[in-house]
Coordinates of C-alpha atoms and ligand atoms in Angstrom, one line a residue:
M1 CA -118.1 30.1 -83.6
K2 CA -119.9 28.9 -80.5
R3 CA -123.2 30.2 -81.7
Y4 CA -122.5 28.6 -85.1
L5 CA -122.0 25.2 -83.6
G6 CA -124.8 25.7 -81.2
F7 CA -123.4 23.2 -78.7
K8 CA -124.6 24.8 -75.5
S9 CA -125.8 21.8 -73.6
I10 CA -123.3 19.4 -71.9
K11 CA -125.2 16.5 -73.6
S12 CA -124.4 17.7 -77.1
K13 CA -120.8 18.6 -76.1
I14 CA -120.2 15.1 -74.7
A15 CA -121.7 13.6 -77.9
V16 CA -119.4 15.7 -80.1
Y17 CA -116.4 15.0 -77.9
I18 CA -117.1 11.2 -78.1
A19 CA -117.6 11.3 -81.8
G20 CA -114.4 13.3 -82.2
I21 CA -112.5 10.8 -80.1
V22 CA -113.9 7.8 -82.0
I23 CA -113.0 9.4 -85.4
L24 CA -109.5 10.3 -84.2
F25 CA -109.0 6.8 -82.7
S26 CA -110.3 5.2 -85.9
A27 CA -108.0 7.4 -88.1
V28 CA -105.0 6.3 -86.1
M29 CA -106.1 2.7 -86.2
C30 CA -106.6 2.8 -90.0
T31 CA -103.2 4.3 -90.6
V32 CA -101.5 1.8 -88.4
F33 CA -103.5 -1.0 -90.0
L34 CA -102.6 0.2 -93.5
I35 CA -98.9 0.4 -92.7
F36 CA -98.8 -3.0 -91.2
F37 CA -101.0 -4.6 -93.8
M38 CA -98.8 -3.3 -96.7
K39 CA -95.6 -4.2 -94.9
Y40 CA -96.9 -7.6 -94.1
S41 CA -98.3 -8.3 -97.6
I42 CA -95.1 -7.1 -99.3
D43 CA -92.8 -9.0 -96.9
T44 CA -94.6 -12.3 -97.1
T45 CA -95.0 -12.0 -100.9
A46 CA -91.3 -11.2 -101.2
D47 CA -90.3 -14.2 -99.1
D48 CA -92.7 -16.4 -101.0
L49 CA -91.5 -15.2 -104.4
M50 CA -87.9 -15.5 -103.4
H51 CA -88.5 -19.0 -102.2
H52 CA -90.1 -20.0 -105.6
T53 CA -87.4 -18.2 -107.6
K54 CA -84.6 -20.1 -105.8
S55 CA -86.3 -23.5 -106.1
I56 CA -86.9 -22.9 -109.9
S57 CA -83.3 -21.7 -110.2
E58 CA -82.0 -24.7 -108.4
N59 CA -84.2 -27.0 -110.4
I60 CA -83.0 -25.9 -113.7
S61 CA -79.3 -25.3 -112.8
G62 CA -76.6 -27.8 -113.6
S63 CA -77.4 -28.2 -117.3
Q64 CA -75.5 -27.0 -120.4
S65 CA -78.1 -24.5 -121.3
V66 CA -81.1 -22.9 -119.7
T67 CA -83.5 -24.7 -122.1
D68 CA -81.9 -28.0 -121.2
G69 CA -82.2 -27.2 -117.6
V70 CA -85.9 -26.4 -118.0
S71 CA -86.5 -29.7 -119.8
S72 CA -84.4 -31.9 -117.4
G73 CA -85.6 -30.0 -114.3
R74 CA -89.1 -30.8 -115.4
G75 CA -87.9 -34.5 -115.8
V76 CA -88.6 -34.4 -119.5
S77 CA -86.4 -36.7 -121.5
G78 CA -84.7 -35.5 -124.7
K79 CA -83.5 -32.0 -125.4
G80 CA -85.6 -28.9 -126.0
K81 CA -85.3 -27.0 -129.2
K82 CA -82.3 -24.9 -128.7
N83 CA -82.2 -21.5 -130.5
N84 CA -85.9 -21.5 -130.9
R85 CA -86.6 -17.9 -130.2
N86 CA -90.3 -18.2 -130.4
H87 CA -91.3 -20.2 -127.4
S88 CA -94.9 -20.2 -128.4
G89 CA -93.8 -23.1 -130.5
M90 CA -91.8 -24.7 -127.7
S91 CA -92.3 -28.3 -126.7
G92 CA -95.3 -28.9 -124.4
G93 CA -92.8 -30.1 -121.7
I94 CA -91.1 -26.8 -121.3
K95 CA -94.3 -24.8 -121.6
G96 CA -96.0 -27.1 -119.1
Y97 CA -93.2 -26.7 -116.6
I98 CA -93.3 -22.9 -116.9
R99 CA -97.1 -23.0 -116.5
L100 CA -96.8 -25.2 -113.5
A101 CA -94.2 -22.8 -112.1
N102 CA -96.5 -19.9 -112.9
S103 CA -99.4 -21.3 -111.1
L104 CA -97.4 -22.7 -108.1
A105 CA -95.7 -19.3 -107.6
D106 CA -98.8 -17.4 -108.5
A107 CA -96.5 -15.2 -110.6
E108 CA -95.3 -14.8 -114.2
V109 CA -92.1 -16.8 -114.6
F110 CA -89.4 -15.7 -117.0
I111 CA -86.4 -17.8 -117.6
I112 CA -83.7 -16.0 -119.6
D113 CA -80.8 -17.7 -121.4
M114 CA -77.8 -15.5 -121.0
K115 CA -76.0 -16.8 -124.1
N116 CA -78.7 -16.5 -126.8
E117 CA -80.9 -14.1 -124.8
D118 CA -83.9 -16.3 -125.2
V119 CA -86.8 -15.6 -122.9
I120 CA -88.8 -18.7 -121.8
T121 CA -92.2 -17.8 -120.5
G122 CA -95.4 -19.7 -119.9
G123 CA -97.7 -16.7 -119.3
E124 CA -99.6 -14.3 -121.4
T125 CA -96.6 -12.0 -122.0
V126 CA -94.2 -13.3 -124.6
Y127 CA -90.8 -11.7 -125.3
N128 CA -88.7 -13.1 -128.1
T129 CA -85.6 -11.8 -126.6
Y130 CA -84.4 -10.4 -123.4
S131 CA -83.7 -7.0 -124.9
D132 CA -87.5 -6.7 -125.8
M133 CA -88.3 -6.8 -122.1
P134 CA -89.2 -3.6 -120.2
K135 CA -86.4 -1.7 -118.4
G136 CA -87.5 -2.9 -114.9
Y137 CA -87.0 -6.5 -116.0
M138 CA -83.8 -5.8 -117.7
D139 CA -82.3 -4.3 -114.6
V140 CA -83.1 -7.3 -112.5
I141 CA -82.0 -9.8 -115.2
Q142 CA -78.7 -8.0 -115.4
K143 CA -78.3 -8.5 -111.6
S144 CA -79.2 -12.2 -111.9
F145 CA -76.6 -12.5 -114.7
S146 CA -74.0 -11.1 -112.3
G147 CA -74.9 -13.7 -109.7
E148 CA -77.2 -11.6 -107.5
S149 CA -80.6 -12.7 -106.3
G150 CA -83.2 -10.5 -104.6
V151 CA -86.6 -8.8 -104.7
V152 CA -87.8 -5.4 -105.9
S153 CA -91.2 -3.9 -105.4
D154 CA -92.9 -1.0 -107.2
I155 CA -96.2 -0.7 -105.3
N156 CA -97.8 2.7 -105.4
K157 CA -98.6 3.8 -101.9
R158 CA -101.8 5.6 -102.9
S159 CA -103.3 3.2 -105.4
F160 CA -101.9 0.1 -103.7
R161 CA -101.2 -1.2 -107.3
G162 CA -98.0 -2.6 -108.6
H163 CA -95.7 -5.6 -108.8
I164 CA -93.2 -7.5 -106.8
I165 CA -90.3 -9.0 -108.8
S166 CA -87.8 -11.5 -107.7
Y167 CA -84.8 -12.7 -109.5
A168 CA -82.0 -15.3 -109.2
P169 CA -79.2 -16.6 -111.5
V170 CA -79.2 -20.0 -113.2
Y171 CA -76.0 -22.0 -113.1
G172 CA -74.6 -24.3 -115.7
E173 CA -72.8 -27.6 -115.5
N174 CA -69.6 -26.0 -114.2
D175 CA -71.3 -23.6 -111.9
E176 CA -71.0 -20.8 -114.4
I177 CA -73.9 -18.4 -114.8
I178 CA -76.0 -19.4 -117.8
G179 CA -79.1 -17.4 -117.3
G180 CA -81.6 -15.9 -114.9
V181 CA -85.0 -16.6 -113.4
V182 CA -87.5 -13.7 -112.9
L183 CA -90.8 -14.0 -111.1
D184 CA -93.3 -11.2 -111.3
R185 CA -96.3 -11.2 -109.0
N186 CA -99.1 -8.7 -109.7
M187 CA -100.1 -7.1 -106.4
N188 CA -103.2 -5.2 -107.7
F189 CA -105.3 -7.5 -105.5
M190 CA -104.2 -5.4 -102.6
E191 CA -106.2 -2.5 -103.9
S192 CA -109.5 -4.3 -103.7
G193 CA -108.5 -6.0 -100.4
I194 CA -107.7 -2.6 -98.9
K195 CA -110.9 -1.1 -100.3
N196 CA -112.9 -3.9 -98.8
V197 CA -111.2 -3.5 -95.4
F198 CA -111.8 0.3 -95.7
M199 CA -115.5 -0.3 -96.2
I200 CA -115.6 -2.5 -93.2
V201 CA -113.6 0.0 -91.1
I202 CA -115.8 2.9 -92.2
M203 CA -119.0 1.0 -91.4
S204 CA -117.5 0.0 -88.0
I205 CA -116.5 3.7 -87.3
V206 CA -120.0 4.8 -88.2
S207 CA -121.6 2.2 -85.9
A208 CA -119.1 3.0 -83.2
I209 CA -119.9 6.7 -83.4
I210 CA -123.6 6.0 -83.3
L211 CA -123.3 3.6 -80.4
S212 CA -120.9 5.7 -78.4
V213 CA -122.9 8.9 -79.0
I214 CA -126.1 7.1 -77.8
A215 CA -124.3 5.7 -74.8
G216 CA -122.7 9.1 -74.1
I217 CA -126.0 10.9 -74.3
F218 CA -127.7 8.3 -72.1
L219 CA -124.9 8.5 -69.4
S220 CA -124.6 12.2 -69.6
G221 CA -128.3 12.5 -69.5
R222 CA -128.4 10.7 -66.1
M223 CA -125.6 13.0 -64.8
I224 CA -127.3 16.1 -66.1
N225 CA -130.6 15.2 -64.6
S226 CA -128.9 14.9 -61.2
L227 CA -127.2 18.3 -61.8
S228 CA -130.6 19.8 -62.7
V229 CA -132.1 18.5 -59.5
I230 CA -129.1 20.1 -57.5
K231 CA -129.5 23.4 -59.5
N232 CA -133.3 23.5 -58.7
T233 CA -132.6 22.7 -55.0
I234 CA -130.0 25.6 -54.8
S235 CA -132.6 27.9 -56.5
E236 CA -135.2 26.9 -53.9
I237 CA -132.7 27.5 -51.1
A238 CA -131.8 30.9 -52.6
K239 CA -135.5 31.8 -52.5
G240 CA -135.4 31.2 -48.8
N241 CA -136.7 27.6 -48.7
T242 CA -133.8 26.6 -46.5
G243 CA -133.7 22.9 -45.4
K244 CA -134.8 21.8 -48.9
K245 CA -132.9 18.6 -49.8
T246 CA -131.9 17.3 -53.2
G247 CA -133.3 13.8 -52.5
L248 CA -130.5 12.2 -54.6
K249 CA -128.7 9.0 -53.7
R250 CA -125.4 9.0 -55.5
N251 CA -121.9 8.1 -54.2
D252 CA -119.8 9.6 -57.0
E253 CA -118.6 13.2 -57.4
I254 CA -122.1 14.4 -58.0
G255 CA -123.1 12.6 -54.9
Q256 CA -120.4 14.6 -53.0
L257 CA -121.8 17.8 -54.5
R258 CA -125.4 16.9 -53.4
K259 CA -124.1 16.0 -50.0
S260 CA -122.5 19.5 -49.7
V261 CA -125.7 21.1 -50.9
D262 CA -127.9 19.1 -48.5
T263 CA -125.5 19.9 -45.6
M264 CA -125.4 23.6 -46.6
S265 CA -129.2 23.6 -46.8
E266 CA -129.5 22.0 -43.3
K267 CA -127.0 24.5 -41.9
L268 CA -128.8 27.5 -43.4
K269 CA -132.1 26.1 -42.0
K270 CA -130.5 25.9 -38.5
A271 CA -129.0 29.4 -38.9
D272 CA -132.5 30.7 -40.0
E273 CA -134.1 29.0 -36.9
E274 CA -131.4 30.4 -34.7
R275 CA -131.9 33.9 -36.1
D276 CA -135.7 33.6 -35.7
K277 CA -135.1 32.5 -32.1
L278 CA -132.8 35.3 -31.4
E279 CA -135.2 37.8 -33.0
K280 CA -138.0 36.4 -30.8
L281 CA -135.8 36.7 -27.7
R282 CA -134.8 40.2 -28.6
E283 CA -138.5 41.2 -29.0
E284 CA -139.4 39.5 -25.8
F285 CA -136.6 41.1 -24.0
I286 CA -137.5 44.6 -25.2
S287 CA -141.2 44.1 -24.3
N288 CA -140.1 42.7 -20.8
I289 CA -137.8 45.5 -20.0
S290 CA -140.2 48.2 -21.1
H291 CA -142.9 46.5 -19.0
E292 CA -140.6 46.3 -16.0
L293 CA -139.6 49.9 -16.3
R294 CA -143.1 51.2 -16.8
T295 CA -144.2 50.8 -13.1
P296 CA -141.2 52.6 -11.5
V297 CA -141.3 55.3 -14.1
T298 CA -145.0 55.9 -13.6
V299 CA -144.6 56.0 -9.8
M300 CA -141.7 58.4 -10.0
R301 CA -143.4 60.7 -12.5
G302 CA -146.7 60.8 -10.4
M303 CA -144.8 61.6 -7.3
A304 CA -142.5 64.2 -9.0
E305 CA -145.6 65.9 -10.5
M306 CA -147.4 66.0 -7.1
L307 CA -144.3 67.5 -5.5
S308 CA -143.8 70.1 -8.3
D309 CA -147.5 71.0 -8.4
G310 CA -147.4 71.7 -4.6
I311 CA -150.2 69.3 -4.0
V312 CA -148.4 67.8 -1.0
S313 CA -147.8 70.3 1.8
D314 CA -147.0 67.9 4.7
E315 CA -143.2 67.8 5.1
N316 CA -143.2 64.2 6.3
E317 CA -145.2 63.1 3.4
K318 CA -142.9 65.0 1.1
D319 CA -139.8 63.3 2.6
E320 CA -141.6 59.9 2.1
M321 CA -142.2 60.7 -1.5
I322 CA -138.6 61.7 -2.1
E323 CA -137.5 58.5 -0.4
K324 CA -139.8 56.5 -2.7
I325 CA -138.5 58.3 -5.8
K326 CA -135.0 57.5 -4.7
N327 CA -135.8 53.8 -4.1
E328 CA -137.5 53.5 -7.5
S329 CA -134.5 55.1 -9.2
I330 CA -132.2 52.6 -7.4
Y331 CA -134.4 49.7 -8.5
M332 CA -134.4 51.1 -12.1
Q333 CA -130.6 51.4 -12.0
R334 CA -130.3 47.8 -10.8
L335 CA -132.7 46.7 -13.5
V336 CA -130.8 48.5 -16.2
N337 CA -127.4 47.3 -14.9
D338 CA -128.6 43.6 -14.6
T339 CA -130.1 43.8 -18.1
L340 CA -126.9 45.1 -19.5
E341 CA -124.9 42.4 -17.7
L342 CA -127.2 39.7 -19.0
S343 CA -127.0 40.9 -22.6
R344 CA -123.2 41.1 -22.3
L345 CA -123.0 37.5 -20.9
Q346 CA -125.3 36.3 -23.7
N347 CA -123.0 37.7 -26.3
A348 CA -120.4 35.0 -27.2
K349 CA -118.0 37.7 -28.4
F350 CA -117.9 39.3 -25.0
K351 CA -114.9 37.8 -23.3
I352 CA -114.9 36.9 -19.6
D353 CA -111.7 36.6 -17.5
S354 CA -109.9 33.2 -17.1
D355 CA -108.1 33.4 -13.8
I356 CA -106.8 30.6 -11.6
I357 CA -109.1 30.8 -8.6
N358 CA -108.6 29.3 -5.2
I359 CA -112.1 28.1 -4.5
Q360 CA -111.7 28.4 -0.7
E361 CA -110.9 32.1 -1.0
L362 CA -113.8 32.7 -3.5
V363 CA -116.4 31.1 -1.3
S364 CA -115.1 32.7 1.9
D365 CA -115.1 36.1 0.2
A366 CA -118.7 35.7 -1.1
S367 CA -119.9 34.2 2.3
R368 CA -118.7 37.3 4.1
S369 CA -121.0 39.5 2.0
I370 CA -123.9 37.1 2.4
R371 CA -123.4 37.0 6.1
H372 CA -123.7 40.8 6.1
L373 CA -127.1 40.6 4.3
A374 CA -128.2 37.7 6.6
A375 CA -127.4 39.7 9.8
E376 CA -130.6 41.8 9.3
K377 CA -132.8 38.7 9.6
N378 CA -130.5 37.0 12.1
I379 CA -129.9 34.2 9.7
N380 CA -126.9 32.1 10.5
V381 CA -124.6 31.6 7.5
I382 CA -122.5 28.4 7.9
T383 CA -119.6 27.9 5.6
D384 CA -118.4 24.3 5.3
I385 CA -115.4 24.0 3.1
S386 CA -114.3 20.3 3.1
V387 CA -111.7 20.5 0.3
G388 CA -108.0 21.4 0.7
E389 CA -106.4 24.0 -1.5
T390 CA -108.4 23.6 -4.7
Y391 CA -108.3 25.6 -7.8
I392 CA -110.7 26.3 -10.7
K393 CA -110.4 28.5 -13.8
G394 CA -112.7 31.3 -14.4
D395 CA -113.8 34.9 -13.9
Y396 CA -113.4 35.7 -10.1
A397 CA -115.8 38.7 -10.0
R398 CA -118.5 36.9 -11.9
L399 CA -118.3 33.7 -9.9
R400 CA -118.5 35.7 -6.8
Q401 CA -121.5 37.4 -8.2
L402 CA -123.1 34.0 -8.9
I403 CA -122.6 32.9 -5.3
L404 CA -124.0 36.2 -4.1
V405 CA -127.2 35.8 -6.2
L406 CA -127.7 32.3 -4.5
G407 CA -126.9 33.7 -1.0
D408 CA -129.2 36.7 -1.6
N409 CA -132.1 34.5 -2.6
A410 CA -131.5 32.0 0.3
V411 CA -131.6 34.9 2.8
K412 CA -134.5 36.6 1.1
F413 CA -136.7 33.5 0.9
S414 CA -135.9 32.2 4.4
E415 CA -137.6 33.1 7.7
E416 CA -135.7 34.9 10.4
N417 CA -133.4 33.0 12.8
T418 CA -132.8 30.1 10.3
D419 CA -129.6 28.7 8.8
V420 CA -128.1 29.1 5.3
K421 CA -125.4 26.6 4.6
I422 CA -122.7 27.2 2.0
K423 CA -120.7 24.0 1.3
V424 CA -117.7 23.2 -0.9
Y425 CA -116.8 19.5 -1.4
T426 CA -115.6 17.2 -4.2
Y427 CA -118.1 15.3 -6.1
N428 CA -117.4 13.0 -9.1
N429 CA -113.8 14.4 -9.4
K430 CA -115.3 17.9 -9.5
V431 CA -115.6 20.6 -6.9
R432 CA -119.1 21.4 -6.0
V433 CA -120.4 24.6 -4.4
S434 CA -123.9 24.4 -2.8
V435 CA -126.1 27.0 -1.1
K436 CA -128.8 25.4 1.1
D437 CA -131.6 27.2 2.9
R438 CA -134.6 26.2 5.0
G439 CA -136.9 28.8 3.4
C440 CA -140.1 28.7 1.5
G441 CA -138.9 26.3 -1.2
I442 CA -140.1 26.4 -4.8
A443 CA -143.3 24.8 -6.1
D444 CA -142.8 22.1 -8.8
S445 CA -144.8 24.2 -11.3
D446 CA -142.3 27.1 -10.9
I447 CA -139.0 25.3 -10.7
E448 CA -138.6 25.0 -14.5
N449 CA -138.9 28.7 -15.0
I450 CA -136.8 30.2 -12.2
F451 CA -133.7 30.5 -14.5
E452 CA -135.7 32.5 -17.1
R453 CA -135.4 36.3 -17.2
F454 CA -138.0 38.2 -15.2
S455 CA -139.4 35.0 -13.7
R456 CA -139.9 35.9 -10.0
S457 CA -142.3 35.5 -7.1
R458 CA -144.5 38.5 -6.5
D459 CA -144.9 38.1 -2.8
E460 CA -144.2 40.8 -0.2
R461 CA -140.6 39.8 0.6
N462 CA -139.7 40.0 -3.1
K463 CA -141.2 43.3 -4.0
R464 CA -137.8 44.7 -5.1
G465 CA -136.8 41.6 -7.0
T466 CA -136.1 42.0 -10.7
G467 CA -136.2 38.3 -11.6
L468 CA -132.8 38.6 -13.3
G469 CA -130.6 37.2 -10.5
L470 CA -130.8 33.5 -11.4
A471 CA -130.8 34.3 -15.2
I472 CA -127.5 36.1 -14.8
A473 CA -126.1 33.3 -12.5
Q474 CA -127.0 30.6 -15.0
R475 CA -125.4 32.6 -17.8
I476 CA -122.2 32.9 -15.7
A477 CA -122.3 29.2 -15.1
K478 CA -122.8 28.5 -18.9
R479 CA -119.8 30.8 -19.7
H480 CA -117.8 28.5 -17.3
N481 CA -119.0 25.4 -19.2
T482 CA -121.1 24.2 -16.3
E483 CA -124.7 24.5 -15.1
L484 CA -126.5 25.8 -12.1
K485 CA -128.9 23.3 -10.7
V486 CA -131.6 23.2 -8.0
K487 CA -133.3 20.8 -5.7
S488 CA -136.2 22.2 -3.8
E489 CA -139.0 21.1 -1.6
Y490 CA -142.0 23.4 -1.3
Q491 CA -142.3 25.0 2.1
K492 CA -139.1 23.1 3.3
G493 CA -136.2 24.7 1.6
S494 CA -134.0 24.8 -1.5
T495 CA -130.5 23.8 -2.5
F496 CA -128.7 25.4 -5.4
Y497 CA -125.5 23.8 -6.5
I498 CA -122.8 24.0 -9.3
D499 CA -119.9 21.8 -10.2
F500 CA -116.5 23.0 -11.5
D501 CA -113.6 21.2 -13.1
I502 CA -110.6 21.2 -10.8
Y503 CA -107.6 22.9 -12.3
D504 CA -104.5 20.8 -11.6
N505 CA -101.8 22.7 -13.5
V506 CA -101.0 25.1 -10.6
M507 CA -97.3 25.6 -10.2
Ligands
ATP1 N1 -133.7 30.1 -2.4 C1 -134.9 30.3 -2.9 N2 -136.0 29.9 -2.3 C2 -137.2 30.0 -2.8 N3 -137.5 30.6 -4.0 C3 -136.4 31.0 -4.7 C4 -135.1 30.9 -4.2 N4 -134.2 31.4 -5.2 C5 -135.0 31.8 -6.2 N5 -136.3 31.6 -5.9 C6 -137.4 31.9 -6.9 O1 -136.9 32.2 -8.1 C7 -137.3 33.5 -8.5 C8 -136.2 34.1 -9.4 O2 -135.1 34.4 -8.6 P1 -134.1 35.5 -9.1 O3 -132.9 35.6 -8.2 O4 -133.8 35.3 -10.5 O5 -134.9 36.8 -9.1 P2 -135.4 37.6 -7.8 O6 -134.7 37.1 -6.7 O7 -136.8 37.6 -7.8 O8 -134.9 39.1 -8.2 P3 -133.4 39.7 -8.1 O9 -132.6 38.6 -7.7 O10 -133.1 40.2 -9.4 O11 -133.6 40.7 -7.0 C9 -137.5 34.2 -7.3 O12 -138.4 35.3 -7.4 C10 -138.2 33.1 -6.4 O13 -139.5 33.0 -6.8
MG2 MG1 -132.5 36.9 -6.6

């Protein structure tokens, strides 16, 4: 059926639907019009005829006979020819009256004398006597003779042809019934009237269909063009051209669709960029780690081969090599552990703890370990906690690790017999932890990169540095919705600091 109709496109479907609706609407309108037109025509004709019938009846009532009535009603003096059955020979007065009545009422007028059954008529149809008349007339005449008045219609509902007949009694001098008046209006004019109206209606329907189909095609065409643009954009996106926009400017439902497509495209583009970035990071990471591992592995292998080949015979030298292998393996272990820790912290799905932490305890605990490291270089670690009992939320072990990274660096990059100051104080309604040293400081050109993985100084004091400490510390900070910052003056010293939200809901 579908194939037969061939209406595949929305445009042709809309055109067909519109045409269907117009036809249906017109059919309903025509039927309603016909019903009302017929009812209106019949009712007004019936009223009109009745009105004429009654006025003729009243006009000729009150005489001895119907013929007298007709003559006197007309205002004609003298008496008409009684008993004259052939009214074609009737006086001009009576004929004239009936003709006048005919044309006034636009109907054929029959006046019937009840006594002698004469039929007075002024039209084409002549009946000598009432019994010559067709049955339809005889029925209504009988009714008028019995004092009734009324209207009957015999209009064919298909051909719209027929007659409307009205009737009324005629009264004599003593109010007795002496005859009847019958008016017959031919309603065949309705047929041509309705045919004309039908022609007009059909022409209107055809024009309405043509106009509405053209309007429908035009409007749907605009809609479909927009849909095609959206479809093409989606195809482009599906081919991998993410970020492609529809370029449409509509505010209707199609506009909402294009907005969704544009948003989707933008999000896919961002996801693509994010994926590319992650992929690049992953590649960089693998290349960095393999690079970092290459040196210790080469050193260890060389020394292990020398030992196994028996090249080294001196016991002290052997011990030194074994010590070196041990140190390199410790370094490798640290590198692997730090790398793993960093990748765990970078994974958003990896959950960290959310404890309520007393910041005094945390900083004192970390300071103790830093002091232990500092002792070797006779560095004085000063802890200055100027806040009362203050709490923050976070992962205790990781925050301790963060402070240790800062302390370790401060000690590592400071000269012997200097100070490292660890401070806790409130700043802008937050609690700030800072680690300050009077060490070598960081050059402006390096400061931007120090939080990057494997970014480190290569000098003698940092020969065991992995360059992962600050990267891990910054990751920990980010996982606590804060940031690790630095102020440094080259050759003078550095201050690393971090702000935490104060947790107030402690019972
Ligand atoms: N307090 C500091 N004073 C001077 N330079 C610093 C300080 N802290 C960090 N840096 C610079 O930033 C670099 C990166 O530090 P980071 O802690 O990430 O790695 P590292 O200390 O080199 O190695 P690791 O901490 O893994 O042993 C350091 O190598 C150093 O150049
Ligand atoms: Mg470090």
